[in-house]
Amino acid sequence: MARNTALHFRVVEGRGLPAKDVSGTSDPYCIVKVDNEVVARTATVWKNLNPFWGEEYTLHLPMGFHSLAFYVLDEDTIGHDDVIGKVSLSKEWISSYPRGIDSWINLTHVDPNEEVQGEICLELKVLEEPQRRALYCHVIEARDLAPRDISGTSDPFARVSCDGHALETAIIKKTRFPHWDEVLEFDLEEGVPGKEPKGSRVSVEVWDWDMVGKNDFLGWVEFSLDALQRSPAKGWFRLLPFPTAEEDAGGKLGALRLKVRLAEDRILPSMYYQPLIELLVESILCPAEQEEDVSPLALLEEISSVESRQDVATKLVKIFLGQGLAVPFLDYLNLREVTKTTDPNTLFRSNSLASKSMEQFMKVVGMPYLHEVLKPIINRIFEEKKYIELDPCKIELNRTRRISFKGSLSEAQVRESSQELLKGYLSDIMESIIGSVEKCPAIMRVAFKQLHKRVEEQFPEAEHEAVQSIGNLGLQLGHGKEQWMAPLHPFILPSITRVKDFLDKLIDVDSESAGKAQPRTLFHPSVTIKEGYLHKRKAEGLHLLPRFTFKKRYFWLSSETLSYSKSPEWQVRSSIPIQRICAVERVDENAFQQPHMMQIITQDNEGQLRTMYIQCKNVNELNQWLSAIRKASICNERMLPSCHPGAFRGNRWTCCLQPDRTVHGCSRTHSAMTLGDWSDPLDPDAETQMVYGQLLLARDKLREKYIECSDVGLALEQERGPGTRAQGEQGRSCQDRQMAAAARLLNVIQALERAHSAFERREKEEADNDSHHP
């Protein structure tokens, strides 16, 4: 049984941050870490003590996690950025809020002794010999230690303490992956075995040795001597900070408003979810045999909470895409929505399953189309960096010098220049949209056609043919909300007719073109999932690498190949088949003295491993590329269980100092975490598990509303006699069908619950067996 852990978090805003600059303000940004691994960085909000970020992320964590931390820093153009404070949330605390956290949390001070990471491999046991009792401690190695030196590494040694005595290992220089392989032994006082002084502890601390000044703490782990007497300890142990009473500084450092939610599921084998999928599919394949409010889908909408409806809609869209039934699914929901609506102006304005499903469908299926149509223009606008502003309250005349070498322009000149630039950009955007009919995915066009048909059937009157006004401008000049936008009206309003014509062409499509089953992946193999400029370097002949040895190349990633060339227009491309990828990993900064590095390890036709090192612009881009390539190669058979986070240079690995270049790795995959987005592959088991989870939460509501109420109604009829039975015959018939549909859903829920319980019992039994037979 697989585990699926998804961590959703949103960095909303900050308040009351302390001033770090001489101007009396700060330039705050946030760094987000999962188990001390940086996963995201927000934008910098300049000169603001109450910043708003509103940045949202979803992380998929196949190996789980221990803590989530948000660090607030003040960006400085010269020197190191100042650390303002942090918010640290343990997995246990997040888990205690099943519906998620949405609150203000005070920042705490950042203590370097708490900033630990990594694991240590140990074997500890109590030796019972004829003449002595001793504590045997085999300090084997450590991995992913925190870098404490300016080189991006540490000089670690381990200190083992027992009953007031301490022994230390050798110091291993310049590594975060030390290999000691040393045995340290402590003679225990003679006495009755297992009767050591109550509370006797064994601690293993890891420190970074410094020639000048204090040694830096890297983490520790502690054991009970009593427990070691009963059962030896052997394996990898997570290093922990020294226990401290964390104070929130009484709000003096400010606060963060955070939204955090943990979704943790056990995923059963596919066959267990099939009955639920069949029940959901039945709703749309046999609609004539069911009342509109009796189908399992209708009951699911009825009992799901408003807060969960978007998640339910997302999973249902992906389930039906995987079944090749996305269009009938949307048509079923849209028909129910349209027939219940009396005023066309309120269509899809509610938080219904239909509106949320249509929204998620367009995001999942339409995002590549949106990128293809608008990305070139959006990129050009950003690259040109023209100053454009029409709002008289926001025009900054000192920023307009870049427009004219003769000095600042007047406000009227700025407005006139901005209007011309905006008209040019709008014209290009409009032409791209209107000319994109054939680029729109066929499945989207058919879904739109079906929706148009249902609305036309419900509202056939001529006055309902108008398209909603664009940008809330209305059809009359001078009635917009922002009067300074009025000069653009003569350009925008004539475009309405062209947009109407575009929409008519969009739904002029053969419905059979999307009738075939959709593949389990969302994209055609040739579709580019991600692209952009990166800096690359092959691993052959590595020495101390200056910056210019990394070549700037334009990369394209599809589900079949990772290719690159000198520029997007360059005709000659080098390609790496995705199936040859064996690992995609971060690289330590000290490997090349460069940040935001990753490595892609591939296997050639002769079975030789090849490494390509790539540098990204920032940590967000690094994580996006890591996630995209990991998802594309997720099904590869030859993925390496571990690799080196450093580079082989100077006849040794920079991470573990091993001189053998052929050693495949010194660390497990950092986390294998991936960022969730619209391009995630379809996973029907995980998606159906989430739907089951919602049904499980609403099981009592389902039983109470459709089973128990029906029983009560029947009993009341029998009490009142034959006169009321005839009146309630039709209603009871509908109730009976609802009760039958609810009973089938409850049976499926119960079957899945039993399967989960059986697998959990089996896991517990296996864990117990492992603990008794190490």
XYZ file of C-alpha atoms in Angstrom, residues 278-735:
458
model
C -17.930 2.292 -11.689
C -20.547 3.879 -9.438
C -19.428 7.409 -10.408
C -19.239 6.542 -14.109
C -22.735 5.019 -13.971
C -24.123 8.488 -13.160
C -23.224 9.798 -16.599
C -23.455 6.640 -18.705
C -27.024 5.815 -17.616
C -28.612 9.219 -16.871
C -31.995 8.174 -18.315
C -32.330 5.450 -15.691
C -31.815 7.854 -12.783
C -33.530 10.894 -11.340
C -31.276 13.926 -11.553
C -30.991 14.153 -7.753
C -30.581 10.408 -7.186
C -27.300 9.590 -8.928
C -24.123 8.953 -6.869
C -22.602 12.145 -8.313
C -25.602 14.180 -7.188
C -25.403 12.672 -3.701
C -21.657 13.393 -3.592
C -22.293 17.075 -4.336
C -25.068 17.174 -1.761
C -22.971 15.853 1.115
C -19.568 17.404 0.294
C -18.667 20.579 2.163
C -18.344 23.902 0.362
C -14.681 24.106 1.431
C -13.833 20.724 -0.124
C -15.777 21.159 -3.365
C -12.840 22.476 -5.384
C -10.656 19.524 -4.356
C -13.481 17.105 -5.168
C -13.997 18.780 -8.569
C -10.277 18.559 -9.398
C -10.127 14.856 -8.591
C -13.352 14.065 -10.470
C -12.112 15.892 -13.577
C -8.915 13.822 -13.542
C -10.805 10.567 -12.888
C -13.099 11.135 -15.875
C -10.196 12.323 -18.064
C -8.500 9.012 -17.296
C -11.723 7.171 -18.225
C -12.058 9.136 -21.482
C -15.392 10.529 -20.255
C -14.568 14.140 -19.382
C -17.049 15.643 -21.878
C -20.055 13.495 -20.770
C -19.121 14.198 -17.122
C -19.145 17.967 -17.646
C -22.295 17.772 -19.758
C -24.085 15.873 -16.977
C -23.123 18.481 -14.346
C -23.799 21.448 -16.644
C -27.250 20.143 -17.562
C -28.153 19.871 -13.870
C -26.834 23.392 -13.261
C -28.617 24.974 -16.231
C -31.994 23.338 -15.577
C -31.963 24.591 -11.972
C -31.151 28.188 -13.037
C -33.985 30.641 -13.741
C -31.919 33.787 -14.391
C -29.155 33.428 -17.043
C -27.153 36.186 -15.336
C -26.568 33.857 -12.373
C -25.329 30.896 -14.415
C -22.238 29.276 -12.851
C -22.036 31.990 -10.205
C -22.555 29.550 -7.323
C -19.961 27.349 -5.643
C -21.457 24.280 -7.320
C -19.739 21.104 -8.440
C -20.489 22.075 -12.055
C -18.818 25.500 -11.847
C -15.790 24.144 -9.976
C -15.414 21.178 -12.351
C -15.554 23.394 -15.435
C -12.967 25.705 -13.892
C -10.605 22.832 -13.065
C -11.146 21.190 -16.463
C -10.081 24.381 -18.256
C -7.029 24.681 -16.018
C -5.926 21.050 -16.438
C -6.624 20.693 -20.173
C -6.356 24.310 -21.312
C -3.129 25.471 -19.678
C -0.822 24.289 -22.511
C -3.142 26.039 -25.000
C -2.998 29.238 -22.944
C 0.798 29.070 -22.818
C 1.112 28.483 -26.554
C -1.166 31.407 -27.420
C -0.064 34.078 -24.938
C 3.390 33.128 -23.651
C 5.408 34.728 -26.508
C 3.627 38.052 -26.074
C 3.817 38.018 -22.279
C 7.551 37.221 -22.451
C 8.102 40.080 -24.904
C 6.266 42.531 -22.647
C 8.476 41.559 -19.707
C 11.658 41.672 -21.778
C 10.912 45.145 -23.185
C 10.366 46.558 -19.669
C 8.490 49.591 -20.972
C 7.042 51.956 -18.401
C 3.253 51.958 -18.757
C 0.824 53.688 -16.397
C -2.511 55.432 -16.983
C -3.665 55.899 -13.394
C -2.777 59.535 -12.495
C -2.410 58.489 -8.825
C 0.362 56.022 -9.693
C 2.410 57.789 -12.376
C 6.050 58.198 -11.265
C 7.714 60.820 -13.452
C 11.221 59.953 -12.185
C 10.854 56.470 -13.732
C 10.181 57.844 -17.203
C 13.761 58.876 -17.940
C 14.330 55.524 -19.569
C 11.717 56.543 -22.159
C 13.452 59.780 -23.112
C 17.117 60.760 -22.991
C 16.062 64.409 -22.739
C 14.870 64.023 -19.139
C 11.582 63.251 -17.465
C 8.383 63.507 -19.468
C 5.313 65.373 -18.365
C 2.320 63.489 -16.954
C 0.373 64.050 -20.176
C 3.265 62.671 -22.248
C 3.490 59.601 -19.996
C -0.232 58.921 -20.417
C -0.018 59.344 -24.187
C 3.006 57.033 -24.441
C 1.323 54.456 -22.181
C -1.864 54.510 -24.269
C 0.030 53.809 -27.491
C 2.049 50.988 -25.918
C -1.060 49.422 -24.394
C -2.938 49.594 -27.677
C -0.053 47.825 -29.407
C 0.120 45.065 -26.792
C -3.667 44.653 -26.716
C -3.780 44.417 -30.496
C -1.158 41.630 -30.478
C -2.972 39.766 -27.687
C -6.314 40.055 -29.455
C -4.881 38.800 -32.755
C -3.269 35.812 -31.015
C -6.501 34.835 -29.248
C -8.770 35.261 -32.255
C -6.403 33.294 -34.495
C -6.037 30.388 -32.059
C -9.208 28.388 -32.840
C -7.325 25.436 -34.312
C -4.854 25.403 -31.426
C -7.589 24.925 -28.821
C -7.747 21.252 -27.674
C -10.604 19.397 -29.367
C -11.907 18.098 -26.040
C -12.304 21.668 -24.774
C -14.130 22.782 -27.916
C -16.579 19.873 -27.674
C -17.194 20.619 -23.978
C -17.920 24.262 -24.861
C -20.229 23.159 -27.667
C -22.221 20.959 -25.290
C -22.441 23.769 -22.755
C -23.653 26.210 -25.428
C -26.303 23.710 -26.473
C -27.616 23.244 -22.922
C -27.798 26.991 -22.269
C -29.523 27.601 -25.622
C -32.142 24.929 -24.827
C -32.871 26.458 -21.420
C -32.812 30.118 -22.549
C -33.884 30.210 -26.239
C -35.009 33.861 -26.177
C -33.125 36.259 -28.438
C -32.248 38.678 -25.641
C -30.055 36.012 -24.001
C -27.624 35.771 -26.942
C -25.365 38.602 -25.792
C -21.904 37.891 -24.540
C -21.027 39.223 -21.085
C -19.397 42.661 -21.372
C -15.602 42.648 -21.459
C -13.767 43.893 -18.390
C -16.970 45.345 -16.854
C -16.786 48.256 -19.303
C -20.364 47.953 -20.451
C -21.494 48.909 -23.934
C -21.558 52.648 -23.299
C -18.520 54.893 -23.067
C -17.872 56.623 -19.781
C -19.555 54.003 -17.581
C -16.404 52.078 -16.618
C -15.202 51.916 -13.022
C -11.862 53.555 -13.866
C -12.350 56.715 -15.891
C -8.671 56.932 -16.801
C -9.165 53.760 -18.884
C -11.731 55.539 -21.083
C -9.209 56.358 -23.867
C -8.922 52.605 -24.537
C -12.696 52.163 -25.054
C -12.589 52.945 -28.797
C -10.102 50.107 -29.192
C -11.756 47.543 -26.895
C -15.431 47.895 -27.774
C -15.115 47.047 -31.513
C -13.275 43.900 -30.445
C -16.452 42.502 -28.866
C -17.845 41.541 -32.273
C -14.583 39.791 -33.140
C -14.635 37.883 -29.822
C -18.206 36.741 -30.479
C -17.129 35.475 -33.874
C -14.170 33.680 -32.246
C -16.492 31.956 -29.745
C -18.840 30.875 -32.542
C -15.917 29.335 -34.433
C -14.650 27.682 -31.255
C -17.848 25.636 -30.854
C -18.116 24.847 -34.561
C -16.525 21.433 -34.108
C -17.414 17.801 -34.749
C -18.420 16.222 -31.430
C -16.880 12.908 -32.501
C -13.394 14.466 -32.523
C -13.200 14.153 -28.743
C -15.108 10.910 -28.449
C -12.083 8.656 -28.144
C -10.761 7.714 -24.728
C -8.186 10.121 -23.351
C -4.734 8.790 -22.421
C -3.698 8.514 -18.768
C -1.317 11.422 -19.283
C -2.624 14.881 -20.039
C -0.330 15.763 -22.905
C 0.667 14.429 -26.274
C 4.307 13.239 -26.125
C 5.424 16.089 -28.372
C 3.895 18.793 -26.172
C 6.487 20.861 -24.302
C 5.879 20.616 -20.552
C 8.525 23.167 -19.579
C 11.089 25.296 -21.407
C 13.562 28.090 -20.781
C 17.214 29.136 -20.587
C 19.529 27.244 -18.191
C 23.300 26.932 -17.772
C 24.738 23.442 -18.365
C 28.038 21.634 -17.894
C 29.008 17.992 -18.488
C 30.833 16.140 -15.720
C 33.755 14.908 -17.838
C 37.130 16.306 -16.809
C 35.850 18.374 -13.887
C 38.295 20.726 -12.211
C 37.698 23.921 -10.275
C 35.129 25.403 -12.608
C 34.962 29.120 -13.286
C 31.532 30.541 -14.036
C 32.066 30.840 -17.816
C 32.513 27.065 -18.236
C 28.723 26.721 -17.874
C 27.156 27.167 -21.275
C 23.857 29.002 -21.616
C 21.385 26.796 -23.478
C 17.645 26.799 -24.160
C 15.956 23.636 -22.820
C 12.690 21.909 -23.757
C 11.112 19.127 -21.689
C 8.435 16.783 -23.035
C 7.257 13.418 -21.756
C 9.706 11.762 -24.196
C 12.835 13.938 -24.382
C 14.873 16.627 -22.667
C 16.472 18.636 -25.468
C 18.520 21.819 -25.712
C 20.197 24.138 -28.206
C 21.963 27.507 -28.289
C 18.697 29.438 -28.635
C 14.975 28.788 -29.210
C 15.435 29.449 -32.944
C 18.532 27.255 -33.336
C 17.838 24.348 -35.697
C 20.326 21.824 -34.246
C 19.198 20.298 -30.955
C 20.775 17.765 -28.605
C 18.269 15.357 -27.044
C 18.237 13.048 -24.028
C 15.549 10.320 -24.031
C 13.558 10.524 -20.802
C 13.715 6.743 -20.285
C 17.528 6.990 -19.884
C 17.309 9.296 -16.866
C 18.462 7.532 -13.668
C 18.417 10.427 -11.177
C 17.474 14.100 -10.917
C 18.983 15.722 -7.839
C 20.073 18.928 -6.200
C 23.793 19.710 -5.978
C 25.502 21.289 -2.951
C 26.626 24.882 -3.444
C 30.212 24.070 -2.500
C 30.549 21.640 -5.441
C 31.010 24.571 -7.841
C 30.701 27.547 -5.495
C 27.443 28.262 -7.338
C 23.857 28.209 -6.006
C 20.690 26.645 -7.454
C 22.399 23.660 -9.074
C 20.963 20.289 -10.078
C 22.315 17.181 -11.789
C 20.731 14.851 -14.324
C 22.270 11.362 -14.401
C 21.617 9.243 -17.497
C 22.686 5.828 -18.744
C 24.014 5.457 -22.287
C 23.682 2.458 -24.653
C 26.789 0.838 -23.132
C 25.403 1.102 -19.602
C 27.762 3.934 -18.592
C 26.400 6.664 -16.292
C 26.713 10.245 -17.545
C 26.133 13.379 -15.471
C 25.015 16.802 -16.664
C 25.124 19.700 -14.191
C 22.606 22.507 -14.627
C 22.314 25.875 -12.899
C 18.984 27.691 -12.529
C 18.307 31.362 -11.854
C 16.746 30.936 -8.413
C 15.428 28.321 -5.998
C 11.881 28.503 -7.380
C 13.070 27.759 -10.920
C 15.298 24.978 -9.566
C 12.359 23.287 -7.824
C 10.111 23.708 -10.871
C 12.626 21.971 -13.154
C 13.350 19.251 -10.584
C 9.631 18.580 -10.230
C 8.933 18.589 -13.962
C 11.788 16.183 -14.826
C 10.998 13.887 -11.876
C 7.372 13.618 -12.996
C 8.406 12.902 -16.586
C 10.789 10.124 -15.469
C 8.650 8.737 -12.630
C 8.073 5.382 -14.375
C 11.717 4.752 -15.339
C 12.978 1.341 -14.228
C 16.647 2.171 -13.638
C 16.344 5.030 -11.126
C 19.302 5.124 -8.708
C 18.508 4.700 -4.991
C 21.187 7.262 -4.083
C 23.650 9.667 -5.676
C 26.303 12.243 -4.783
C 25.104 15.780 -3.952
C 28.633 16.971 -4.677
C 30.987 16.708 -7.661
C 34.069 14.541 -8.330
C 36.914 17.058 -8.296
C 40.560 16.851 -7.304
C 40.398 13.024 -7.316
C 37.619 12.833 -4.721
C 33.957 13.566 -4.221
C 33.408 16.992 -2.657
C 30.508 15.654 -0.547
C 31.841 12.468 1.075
C 35.564 12.752 0.188
C 35.582 9.228 -1.263
C 38.403 8.818 -3.839
C 36.531 6.213 -5.914
C 34.701 7.925 -8.759
C 32.599 4.826 -9.505
C 30.878 4.824 -6.090
C 27.266 5.532 -7.051
C 26.211 7.637 -4.086
C 26.628 8.723 -0.490
C 23.134 10.021 0.198
C 19.607 8.939 -0.400
C 17.506 11.095 -2.697
C 17.182 14.418 -0.887
C 13.414 14.137 -0.660
C 12.099 13.403 -4.157
C 9.486 16.056 -3.407
C 7.660 17.523 -6.374
C 5.629 20.686 -6.777
C 1.963 20.118 -7.545
C 0.587 21.952 -10.559
C -1.780 21.622 -13.524
C 0.630 19.317 -15.377
C 0.652 16.532 -12.755
C 0.203 13.081 -14.365
C -3.155 11.396 -13.914
C -3.196 9.039 -10.942
C -6.676 7.476 -10.734
C -5.933 5.570 -7.513
C -4.825 8.694 -5.599
C -7.694 10.713 -7.074
C -10.330 8.115 -6.146
C -8.821 7.800 -2.648
C -9.439 11.519 -2.118
C -13.082 11.172 -3.234
C -13.447 8.206 -0.863
C -11.988 10.357 1.937
C -14.694 12.987 1.389
C -17.395 10.323 1.346
C -16.017 8.844 4.561
C -16.183 12.237 6.299
C -19.806 12.656 5.178
C -20.885 9.050 5.805
C -23.020 9.885 8.848
C -24.674 12.750 6.981
C -25.413 10.448 4.040
C -26.912 7.765 6.278
C -28.938 10.271 8.330
C -30.356 12.117 5.330
C -31.182 9.288 2.962
C -31.526 6.131 5.062
C -32.810 7.080 8.498
C -35.124 9.851 7.236
C -36.696 7.439 4.747
C -37.344 4.939 7.551
C -38.924 7.670 9.710
C -41.119 8.867 6.835
C -42.370 5.349 6.146
C -43.202 4.826 9.829
C -45.180 8.097 9.954
C -47.212 7.099 6.888
C -48.146 3.815 8.475
C -49.258 5.629 11.640
C -51.489 8.102 9.770
C -53.314 5.448 7.783
C -54.288 4.812 4.146
C -55.258 8.418 3.330
C -51.712 9.733 3.537
C -50.171 6.738 1.750
C -51.714 7.618 -1.621
C -50.479 11.229 -1.335
C -46.955 10.123 -0.478
C -46.684 7.339 -3.064
C -44.834 9.467 -5.653
C -42.574 11.081 -3.073
C -41.805 7.718 -1.522
C -40.851 6.332 -4.924
C -38.235 9.092 -5.284
C -37.146 8.540 -1.696
